[in-house]
Amino acid sequence: MAARFQFRSLPAARSVVAADVRRLSSEFRREPSLLTSAATKSDPQRGAILIVTLLIMAVLALALTSYVSLNLNSSRLAQRGFQQAAAFNLAEAGAEEALWSFNQANAGSASAWNDWMLASGAAKRQFTGFALGSATGSVKVYVDNYAPTGSARPSVVALSTVEATGGASVTKMVEVTLRRRSRFSAGLMAKDTITFNGNRASVDSWNSDPDNDSSTAPVAYSSSTRNDRGSVASVAVDTRKVLVNQADVYGYVYTGGAPPIVGEEGSIKGRDTPADTRIDPARVATDFSATFPDVAAPLDGTVLTALPATLGTAGTATKWRCPNLSLSGKETLTIYGDVTLVLTGGTGTHTIDVTGQASIVITADSSLTVYSEGDMLIGGNGLANNNTRPSTCLIYGTNTGASGQRIQIVGNGALKAALYAPNADITINGNGDIYGGAVGNTITLTGRAEFHYDESLENLDSGMPFGVDAWREITTGDARAAQQSKFTGW
């Protein structure tokens, strides 16, 4: 190869190079692309990459724009949802403020309705200044009857408003109906078990005082006044706590969790139950709850060293204290007037013991209220109440220990009484009629007894605190418009 490029003289080499240059120049003039082919060979690839890159960037830009928009909308929705929840909570808090004032007044507080505007039986108040992040909240509360009497059920309406910076305000409106809690909200009510051991025992109801006016004549139980509210209730959540067995319940059965046990011949029905239905599911509920406040016996009263044959004076209210009430043989204790008897015997003693042919007789237009911590046995000829209303015979078990008291009622006659002993084990033996109500830790009915719940007992406790009877959120325009006048001008 080296010999090929050897020249004999420099001029000869120059002439050869010059000839080559002329030849290449001529070729480049004929094919200009030869000069640029090396430099431009990858341009189409580079252009394609550029186009793809621009397309990807455009897609990413669109996606990012959509994502940002989505996030902004989500943020707005979240903020709106927060404001909706805050407004709802404010409305409920306003209603609870009214309930608190009711119960403060019920407890005797003179300042219960301070800071409220009171006029024509109504009360209203506005609560403001609630800081909710970028929003502020307020609530107006209107009470239609702040001083209810008897069995009146006052209504509370709360209107809340949440105002956000740069956004529309959010409002919520709720209405709550209140009623006094009752020790006798059900005919037979227990903390634990309710058991029917008899064959074809029955439960129904009637109302001895339908107009809630004790000055009018009471209404006696009969086939024409019989009603289907003979309720049986237990707050227990375990299984086998309400054993209806072979009993017929003409009303409702409530439990705290498990369904009741009903035998092949038992039933739970009402007036509107189809004829071919033995257990009406509409009359069974498993979410029952209740409170069982203890009862304290009065501390005053005339002390008796021995029980006389008669107690009290007709037309007069009297109060007495003695260790126990014990009757046997043919002994009789007759009650005149409105008598309160406090039995001071403690846990483990028999504070009431009626056996043989002995009896306690409550004369017409009289009443007997008994407070006892010890055990009770009412047998013999039992407790004869010559009044139509069971509320004329009230028996309170004051023992506060769990299963610390035993109460046994035995007999085949008619018993008209209301028994409240939330920590007692109550047993009712017999085949007679029982008119009134019973509340205990456990309740056992043995025999073919017919239990008739007096619905008027729900209104017995005038001093009980208020609770929520009904609740609703007012959402429709028409329903809100009907309430709006209550919040205008203040």
Coordinates of C-alpha atoms in Angstrom, one line a residue:
M1 CA 0.0 0.0 0.0
A2 CA 2.8 2.5 0.9
A3 CA 4.3 2.0 -2.6
R4 CA 1.0 3.1 -4.2
F5 CA 1.3 6.6 -2.7
Q6 CA 4.9 7.2 -3.4
F7 CA 5.5 10.0 -6.0
R8 CA 8.7 10.7 -7.8
S9 CA 8.4 14.4 -7.3
L10 CA 6.3 17.0 -5.5
P11 CA 4.9 18.6 -8.7
A12 CA 3.7 15.3 -9.8
A13 CA 1.9 14.7 -6.5
R14 CA 0.3 18.1 -6.7
S15 CA -1.0 17.4 -10.1
V16 CA -2.5 14.2 -9.0
V17 CA -4.2 15.8 -6.0
A18 CA -5.5 18.6 -8.1
A19 CA -7.0 16.1 -10.6
D20 CA -8.7 14.3 -7.7
V21 CA -10.2 17.5 -6.3
R22 CA -11.6 18.4 -9.7
R23 CA -13.1 15.0 -10.1
L24 CA -14.8 15.1 -6.7
S25 CA -16.0 18.6 -7.2
S26 CA -17.6 17.5 -10.4
E27 CA -19.3 14.6 -8.7
F28 CA -20.7 16.7 -5.9
R29 CA -22.1 19.1 -8.3
R30 CA -23.9 16.3 -10.0
E31 CA -25.1 14.8 -6.6
P32 CA -25.3 17.5 -3.9
S33 CA -26.9 15.0 -1.4
L34 CA -23.6 13.3 -1.2
L35 CA -22.3 16.2 0.8
T36 CA -25.0 16.3 3.3
S37 CA -26.1 12.6 3.5
A38 CA -23.8 11.9 6.5
A39 CA -25.1 14.9 8.4
T40 CA -28.8 14.4 7.7
K41 CA -29.1 10.7 7.8
S42 CA -30.8 10.7 11.3
D43 CA -33.1 13.7 10.9
P44 CA -36.3 11.7 10.3
Q45 CA -35.8 9.7 13.5
R46 CA -35.1 12.9 15.4
G47 CA -38.3 14.5 14.1
A48 CA -40.4 11.4 15.0
I49 CA -39.0 11.5 18.5
L50 CA -39.8 15.2 18.8
I51 CA -43.4 14.7 17.6
V52 CA -43.9 11.8 20.0
T53 CA -42.4 13.9 22.8
L54 CA -44.7 16.8 22.0
L55 CA -47.7 14.4 21.9
I56 CA -46.8 12.9 25.3
M57 CA -46.4 16.4 26.8
A58 CA -49.8 17.4 25.4
V59 CA -51.4 14.3 26.9
L60 CA -49.7 14.9 30.2
A61 CA -50.8 18.5 30.2
L62 CA -54.4 17.4 29.6
A63 CA -54.2 14.7 32.3
L64 CA -52.6 17.1 34.8
T65 CA -55.3 19.7 34.0
S66 CA -58.0 17.1 34.5
Y67 CA -56.3 15.8 37.7
V68 CA -56.0 19.3 39.1
S69 CA -59.7 20.0 38.2
L70 CA -60.7 16.7 39.9
N71 CA -58.8 17.5 43.0
L72 CA -60.3 20.9 43.2
N73 CA -63.8 19.5 42.8
S74 CA -63.0 16.8 45.4
S75 CA -61.8 19.4 47.7
R76 CA -64.9 21.5 47.2
L77 CA -67.1 18.4 47.8
A78 CA -65.2 17.4 50.9
Q79 CA -65.5 20.9 52.2
R80 CA -69.2 20.9 51.4
G81 CA -69.6 17.5 53.1
F82 CA -67.8 18.8 56.2
Q83 CA -70.1 21.8 56.3
Q84 CA -73.2 19.6 55.9
A85 CA -72.0 17.4 58.8
A86 CA -71.2 20.4 60.9
A87 CA -74.6 22.0 60.3
F88 CA -76.3 18.7 61.2
N89 CA -74.3 18.4 64.4
L90 CA -75.1 22.0 65.3
A91 CA -78.8 21.4 64.8
E92 CA -78.7 18.3 67.1
A93 CA -76.6 20.2 69.7
G94 CA -79.3 23.0 69.7
A95 CA -82.0 20.4 70.4
E96 CA -79.9 18.9 73.2
E97 CA -79.6 22.3 74.8
A98 CA -83.4 22.5 74.9
L99 CA -83.6 19.0 76.4
W100 CA -81.0 20.0 79.0
S101 CA -83.1 23.0 80.0
F102 CA -86.3 20.9 80.3
N103 CA -84.6 18.5 82.7
Q104 CA -82.9 21.3 84.7
A105 CA -86.3 22.8 85.2
N106 CA -87.7 19.4 86.0
A107 CA -85.0 19.1 88.7
G108 CA -86.1 22.4 90.2
S109 CA -83.5 24.7 88.8
A110 CA -84.7 28.3 88.7
S111 CA -82.1 29.2 86.1
A112 CA -83.0 26.5 83.6
W113 CA -84.4 28.8 81.0
N114 CA -82.1 31.8 81.6
D115 CA -80.8 33.4 78.4
W116 CA -83.8 32.1 76.5
M117 CA -86.5 34.4 75.1
L118 CA -89.8 33.4 76.7
A119 CA -93.1 34.5 75.4
S120 CA -96.6 32.9 75.2
G121 CA -95.4 29.6 76.5
A122 CA -92.7 29.3 73.8
A123 CA -88.9 29.6 74.3
K124 CA -86.3 30.5 71.7
R125 CA -82.5 31.0 71.7
Q126 CA -79.7 31.6 69.3
F127 CA -76.2 30.2 69.7
T128 CA -73.5 31.8 67.6
G129 CA -69.7 32.0 67.1
F130 CA -68.9 28.4 66.3
A131 CA -65.5 28.4 64.4
L132 CA -65.4 25.7 61.8
G133 CA -62.1 26.2 60.0
S134 CA -62.8 28.5 57.1
A135 CA -66.5 28.6 58.0
T136 CA -68.6 29.8 61.0
G137 CA -71.8 28.3 62.4
S138 CA -74.9 29.2 64.4
V139 CA -78.1 27.6 65.5
K140 CA -81.5 28.8 66.4
V141 CA -83.7 26.7 68.7
Y142 CA -87.5 27.1 69.1
V143 CA -89.5 25.3 71.9
D144 CA -93.2 25.4 71.6
N145 CA -94.0 24.6 75.2
Y146 CA -91.3 25.1 77.7
A147 CA -93.5 24.4 80.8
P148 CA -95.5 21.3 79.9
T149 CA -97.9 19.8 82.3
G150 CA -99.4 16.3 82.6
S151 CA -98.6 14.1 79.6
A152 CA -97.9 17.0 77.2
R153 CA -95.2 16.3 74.7
P154 CA -93.3 19.5 73.8
S155 CA -91.7 20.0 70.4
V156 CA -88.2 21.4 69.7
V157 CA -87.2 22.7 66.3
A158 CA -83.5 23.6 65.6
L159 CA -82.3 25.5 62.5
S160 CA -78.5 25.6 62.0
T161 CA -76.5 27.6 59.5
V162 CA -72.9 27.2 58.4
E163 CA -71.4 30.0 56.3
A164 CA -68.2 29.5 54.4
T165 CA -66.0 32.1 52.9
G166 CA -66.7 32.4 49.2
G167 CA -69.4 29.7 49.2
A168 CA -73.1 29.3 49.7
S169 CA -74.3 28.7 53.3
V170 CA -75.5 25.3 54.5
T171 CA -78.6 24.9 56.7
K172 CA -80.1 21.9 58.5
M173 CA -83.4 21.7 60.4
V174 CA -84.4 19.0 62.9
E175 CA -87.5 18.5 65.0
V176 CA -87.5 16.6 68.2
T177 CA -90.6 15.6 70.2
L178 CA -90.1 15.1 73.9
R179 CA -92.0 13.2 76.6
R180 CA -91.4 12.3 80.2
R181 CA -89.7 9.0 80.8
S182 CA -91.9 6.5 82.5
R183 CA -91.1 3.7 85.0
F184 CA -94.0 1.8 83.4
S185 CA -93.4 2.2 79.7
A186 CA -94.2 -1.5 79.2
G187 CA -96.6 -3.8 81.0
L188 CA -94.0 -6.3 82.0
M189 CA -90.4 -5.0 81.9
A190 CA -87.2 -6.6 83.2
K191 CA -83.5 -6.0 83.2
D192 CA -83.0 -9.7 82.7
T193 CA -85.4 -12.5 82.0
I194 CA -89.2 -12.6 81.6
T195 CA -90.6 -16.1 81.7
F196 CA -94.1 -17.4 81.2
N197 CA -94.3 -20.9 82.8
G198 CA -98.0 -21.3 82.7
N199 CA -100.1 -22.9 79.9
R200 CA -102.0 -20.2 77.9
A201 CA -101.3 -17.2 80.1
S202 CA -102.2 -14.0 78.3
V203 CA -101.2 -10.4 78.1
D204 CA -103.2 -7.4 76.7
S205 CA -103.9 -3.8 77.7
W206 CA -106.5 -1.1 78.3
N207 CA -106.4 2.5 79.5
S208 CA -108.1 3.3 82.8
D209 CA -107.6 7.0 82.3
P210 CA -107.8 7.8 78.6
D211 CA -108.3 11.5 79.1
N212 CA -105.4 11.7 81.6
D213 CA -107.6 13.4 84.1
S214 CA -107.9 11.8 87.5
S215 CA -111.0 13.8 88.3
T216 CA -113.0 12.0 85.7
A217 CA -114.5 8.5 86.2
P218 CA -112.0 5.7 85.6
V219 CA -112.6 3.2 82.8
A220 CA -112.7 -0.5 83.8
Y221 CA -111.2 -3.3 81.8
S222 CA -113.6 -5.2 79.6
S223 CA -113.8 -6.8 76.2
S224 CA -114.9 -3.5 74.7
T225 CA -112.0 -1.5 76.2
R226 CA -109.4 -4.2 75.6
N227 CA -106.4 -3.0 73.5
D228 CA -103.4 -4.5 71.8
R229 CA -100.6 -2.8 73.7
G230 CA -99.9 -5.5 76.2
S231 CA -96.2 -5.0 76.0
V232 CA -93.5 -7.4 77.3
A233 CA -89.9 -6.0 77.4
S234 CA -86.4 -7.0 78.5
V235 CA -83.2 -5.1 77.9
A236 CA -81.1 -8.3 78.0
V237 CA -79.2 -9.0 74.9
D238 CA -78.6 -12.7 75.5
T239 CA -80.7 -15.5 74.0
R240 CA -83.5 -17.1 76.0
K241 CA -84.2 -14.0 78.0
V242 CA -87.8 -13.5 77.0
L243 CA -89.6 -16.9 77.1
V244 CA -93.1 -16.3 75.9
N245 CA -93.5 -20.1 75.6
Q246 CA -97.3 -20.9 75.5
A247 CA -98.5 -17.5 76.4
D248 CA -100.6 -15.3 74.1
V249 CA -99.3 -11.7 73.9
Y250 CA -101.8 -9.3 72.5
G251 CA -99.4 -6.5 71.9
Y252 CA -95.6 -6.2 71.5
V253 CA -92.5 -8.0 72.7
Y254 CA -89.2 -6.1 73.0
T255 CA -85.8 -7.5 73.7
G256 CA -82.3 -6.0 73.8
G257 CA -80.8 -8.4 71.2
A258 CA -82.1 -11.9 70.7
P259 CA -85.6 -12.8 69.5
P260 CA -88.1 -14.1 72.1
I261 CA -88.8 -17.8 72.5
V262 CA -92.3 -18.7 71.6
G263 CA -93.8 -22.1 72.0
E264 CA -96.0 -24.0 69.5
E265 CA -99.2 -22.7 71.2
G266 CA -97.9 -19.3 72.0
S267 CA -98.5 -16.1 70.0
I268 CA -97.6 -12.5 69.5
K269 CA -100.4 -10.7 67.7
G270 CA -102.3 -7.4 67.4
R271 CA -105.5 -6.1 66.1
D272 CA -104.0 -5.6 62.7
T273 CA -102.2 -9.0 62.5
P274 CA -103.4 -11.3 59.7
A275 CA -105.6 -14.1 60.9
D276 CA -103.2 -16.8 59.8
T277 CA -100.2 -15.3 61.5
R278 CA -99.2 -16.6 64.9
I279 CA -96.1 -14.5 65.5
D280 CA -96.4 -11.0 63.9
P281 CA -92.8 -9.8 63.1
A282 CA -94.1 -6.2 63.1
R283 CA -94.8 -6.7 66.8
V284 CA -91.3 -8.0 67.8
A285 CA -88.3 -5.7 68.2
T286 CA -84.8 -6.6 69.3
D287 CA -83.3 -3.1 69.9
F288 CA -85.1 -2.3 73.1
S289 CA -83.3 -0.1 75.7
A290 CA -84.4 1.4 79.0
T291 CA -83.1 2.8 82.2
F292 CA -84.1 1.5 85.6
P293 CA -83.6 4.3 88.1
D294 CA -83.6 3.3 91.8
V295 CA -86.2 4.6 94.1
A296 CA -85.5 6.0 97.5
A297 CA -88.0 5.7 100.3
P298 CA -89.2 8.9 102.1
L299 CA -87.4 9.7 105.3
D300 CA -90.4 11.1 107.2
G301 CA -93.6 9.6 108.5
T302 CA -95.2 8.7 111.8
V303 CA -93.5 5.7 113.4
L304 CA -95.8 2.7 114.3
T305 CA -94.8 0.3 117.0
A306 CA -97.5 -2.1 115.8
L307 CA -99.9 -2.2 112.9
P308 CA -103.5 -1.4 113.7
A309 CA -106.5 -3.0 111.9
T310 CA -107.0 0.2 110.0
L311 CA -104.6 2.7 108.7
G312 CA -105.2 6.3 107.5
T313 CA -108.2 8.6 107.4
A314 CA -110.6 8.9 104.6
G315 CA -109.9 12.0 102.4
T316 CA -106.6 12.6 104.1
A317 CA -103.0 11.9 103.0
T318 CA -101.0 10.2 105.8
K319 CA -97.5 8.7 106.0
W320 CA -96.3 5.9 108.3
R321 CA -93.2 4.0 109.1
C322 CA -92.8 0.5 110.6
P323 CA -90.3 -2.4 110.3
N324 CA -92.7 -4.8 108.5
L325 CA -96.2 -5.7 107.6
S326 CA -97.1 -9.2 108.7
L327 CA -100.7 -10.6 108.6
S328 CA -101.8 -14.2 109.0
G329 CA -104.9 -16.2 109.8
K330 CA -107.9 -14.0 109.1
E331 CA -106.2 -10.7 109.9
T332 CA -107.1 -7.7 107.7
L333 CA -105.4 -4.3 107.3
T334 CA -107.9 -1.8 105.8
I335 CA -106.6 1.4 104.1
Y336 CA -108.5 4.7 104.3
G337 CA -107.4 7.8 102.5
D338 CA -104.1 8.2 100.7
V339 CA -101.6 6.2 102.8
T340 CA -97.9 6.0 102.3
L341 CA -96.3 3.1 104.2
V342 CA -92.5 2.9 104.6
L343 CA -91.3 -0.5 105.7
T344 CA -87.9 -0.1 107.4
G345 CA -86.8 -3.7 107.5
G346 CA -83.6 -4.2 105.6
T347 CA -82.2 -6.7 103.1
G348 CA -82.9 -10.3 104.0
T349 CA -86.0 -9.6 106.1
H350 CA -89.6 -10.2 105.2
T351 CA -91.0 -6.8 105.3
I352 CA -94.4 -7.9 103.8
D353 CA -95.8 -11.3 104.8
V354 CA -99.4 -11.9 104.1
T355 CA -100.5 -15.6 104.5
G356 CA -103.5 -17.8 105.4
Q357 CA -106.7 -15.9 104.8
A358 CA -105.3 -12.6 105.7
S359 CA -105.6 -9.6 103.3
I360 CA -104.9 -6.0 102.7
V361 CA -108.0 -4.0 101.7
I362 CA -107.8 -0.7 100.0
T363 CA -111.2 1.0 100.2
A364 CA -112.8 2.9 97.4
D365 CA -111.4 6.4 96.8
S366 CA -108.3 5.5 98.8
S367 CA -104.7 4.6 97.8
L368 CA -101.7 2.8 99.2
T369 CA -98.1 3.4 98.3
V370 CA -95.5 1.0 99.9
Y371 CA -91.7 1.4 100.0
S372 CA -89.8 -1.8 101.0
E373 CA -86.2 -2.9 100.8
G374 CA -86.8 -6.4 102.1
D375 CA -88.6 -9.4 100.6
M376 CA -92.3 -9.5 100.1
L377 CA -94.8 -12.4 100.1
I378 CA -98.4 -11.5 99.4
G379 CA -100.5 -14.6 99.6
G380 CA -103.7 -15.6 101.4
N381 CA -106.6 -13.5 100.2
G382 CA -104.0 -11.1 98.9
L383 CA -104.3 -7.5 98.2
A384 CA -107.9 -6.4 97.5
N385 CA -108.0 -3.0 95.8
N386 CA -111.6 -1.7 95.5
N387 CA -110.6 0.9 92.9
T388 CA -110.6 0.7 89.2
R389 CA -107.2 2.3 88.7
P390 CA -104.2 0.1 89.5
S391 CA -102.2 3.3 90.2
T392 CA -104.1 3.5 93.5
C393 CA -101.8 0.7 94.8
L394 CA -98.1 1.3 94.2
I395 CA -95.4 -1.0 95.5
Y396 CA -91.8 0.2 95.3
G397 CA -88.9 -2.1 95.9
T398 CA -86.0 0.1 97.1
N399 CA -83.3 -2.5 97.3
T400 CA -80.3 -1.4 95.2
G401 CA -78.4 -4.7 95.1
A402 CA -78.6 -6.9 92.1
S403 CA -81.1 -9.7 92.9
G404 CA -81.2 -8.3 96.4
Q405 CA -84.9 -8.6 96.8
R406 CA -87.5 -11.3 96.3
I407 CA -91.2 -10.5 95.7
Q408 CA -93.8 -13.2 95.4
I409 CA -97.5 -12.7 94.8
V410 CA -99.7 -15.8 95.1
G411 CA -103.4 -16.1 94.6
N412 CA -106.2 -16.7 92.2
G413 CA -108.1 -13.5 92.8
A414 CA -107.8 -10.1 91.0
L415 CA -104.8 -8.0 91.7
K416 CA -104.8 -4.3 90.8
A417 CA -101.4 -2.7 91.4
A418 CA -98.3 -1.3 89.9
L419 CA -95.1 -2.9 91.1
Y420 CA -91.7 -1.2 90.5
A421 CA -88.7 -3.1 91.9
P422 CA -85.8 -2.9 89.3
N423 CA -83.5 -5.1 91.4
A424 CA -85.9 -7.7 92.5
D425 CA -86.8 -11.1 91.3
I426 CA -90.6 -11.1 90.9
T427 CA -92.7 -14.2 90.8
I428 CA -96.5 -14.2 90.2
N429 CA -98.3 -17.5 90.8
G430 CA -101.9 -18.0 90.2
N431 CA -104.7 -18.2 87.7
G432 CA -106.4 -14.9 88.4
D433 CA -106.4 -11.5 86.7
I434 CA -103.6 -9.0 87.2
Y435 CA -104.3 -5.4 86.3
G436 CA -101.5 -2.8 86.2
G437 CA -97.8 -3.2 85.5
A438 CA -94.6 -4.8 86.9
V439 CA -90.9 -3.9 86.6
G440 CA -88.2 -6.0 88.0
N441 CA -84.8 -7.6 87.5
T442 CA -86.5 -10.9 86.5
I443 CA -90.2 -11.6 86.2
T444 CA -91.7 -15.1 86.2
L445 CA -95.4 -15.8 85.7
T446 CA -96.7 -19.2 86.6
G447 CA -100.2 -20.4 86.0
R448 CA -103.0 -19.3 83.6
A449 CA -102.9 -15.7 84.8
E450 CA -104.3 -13.0 82.5
F451 CA -102.2 -9.9 82.7
H452 CA -103.8 -6.6 81.7
Y453 CA -101.4 -3.7 81.3
D454 CA -102.9 -0.3 82.2
E455 CA -101.6 2.2 79.6
S456 CA -102.3 5.1 81.9
L457 CA -99.3 4.1 84.0
E458 CA -97.1 5.6 81.4
N459 CA -98.2 9.0 82.7
L460 CA -97.8 8.1 86.3
D461 CA -94.4 9.7 87.1
S462 CA -94.9 13.5 86.8
G463 CA -91.4 14.1 88.1
M464 CA -89.5 11.9 85.7
P465 CA -87.0 13.5 83.3
F466 CA -87.7 14.2 79.7
G467 CA -86.4 12.0 76.9
V468 CA -86.7 11.9 73.1
D469 CA -90.0 10.4 71.9
A470 CA -89.6 11.2 68.2
W471 CA -86.9 12.7 65.9
R472 CA -86.8 13.8 62.3
E473 CA -84.8 15.9 59.9
I474 CA -86.9 18.4 58.0
T475 CA -85.6 18.3 54.4
T476 CA -88.5 19.1 52.0
G477 CA -89.2 22.7 51.0
D478 CA -92.9 22.6 52.1
A479 CA -92.0 21.1 55.5
R480 CA -89.3 23.7 56.1
A481 CA -91.6 26.5 55.0
A482 CA -94.2 25.4 57.6
Q483 CA -91.5 25.9 60.3
Q484 CA -89.7 29.0 59.0
S485 CA -92.0 31.5 60.7
K486 CA -90.7 30.3 64.1
F487 CA -87.2 31.6 63.2
T488 CA -88.2 34.9 61.5
G489 CA -87.3 38.2 63.2
W490 CA -84.7 37.2 65.7

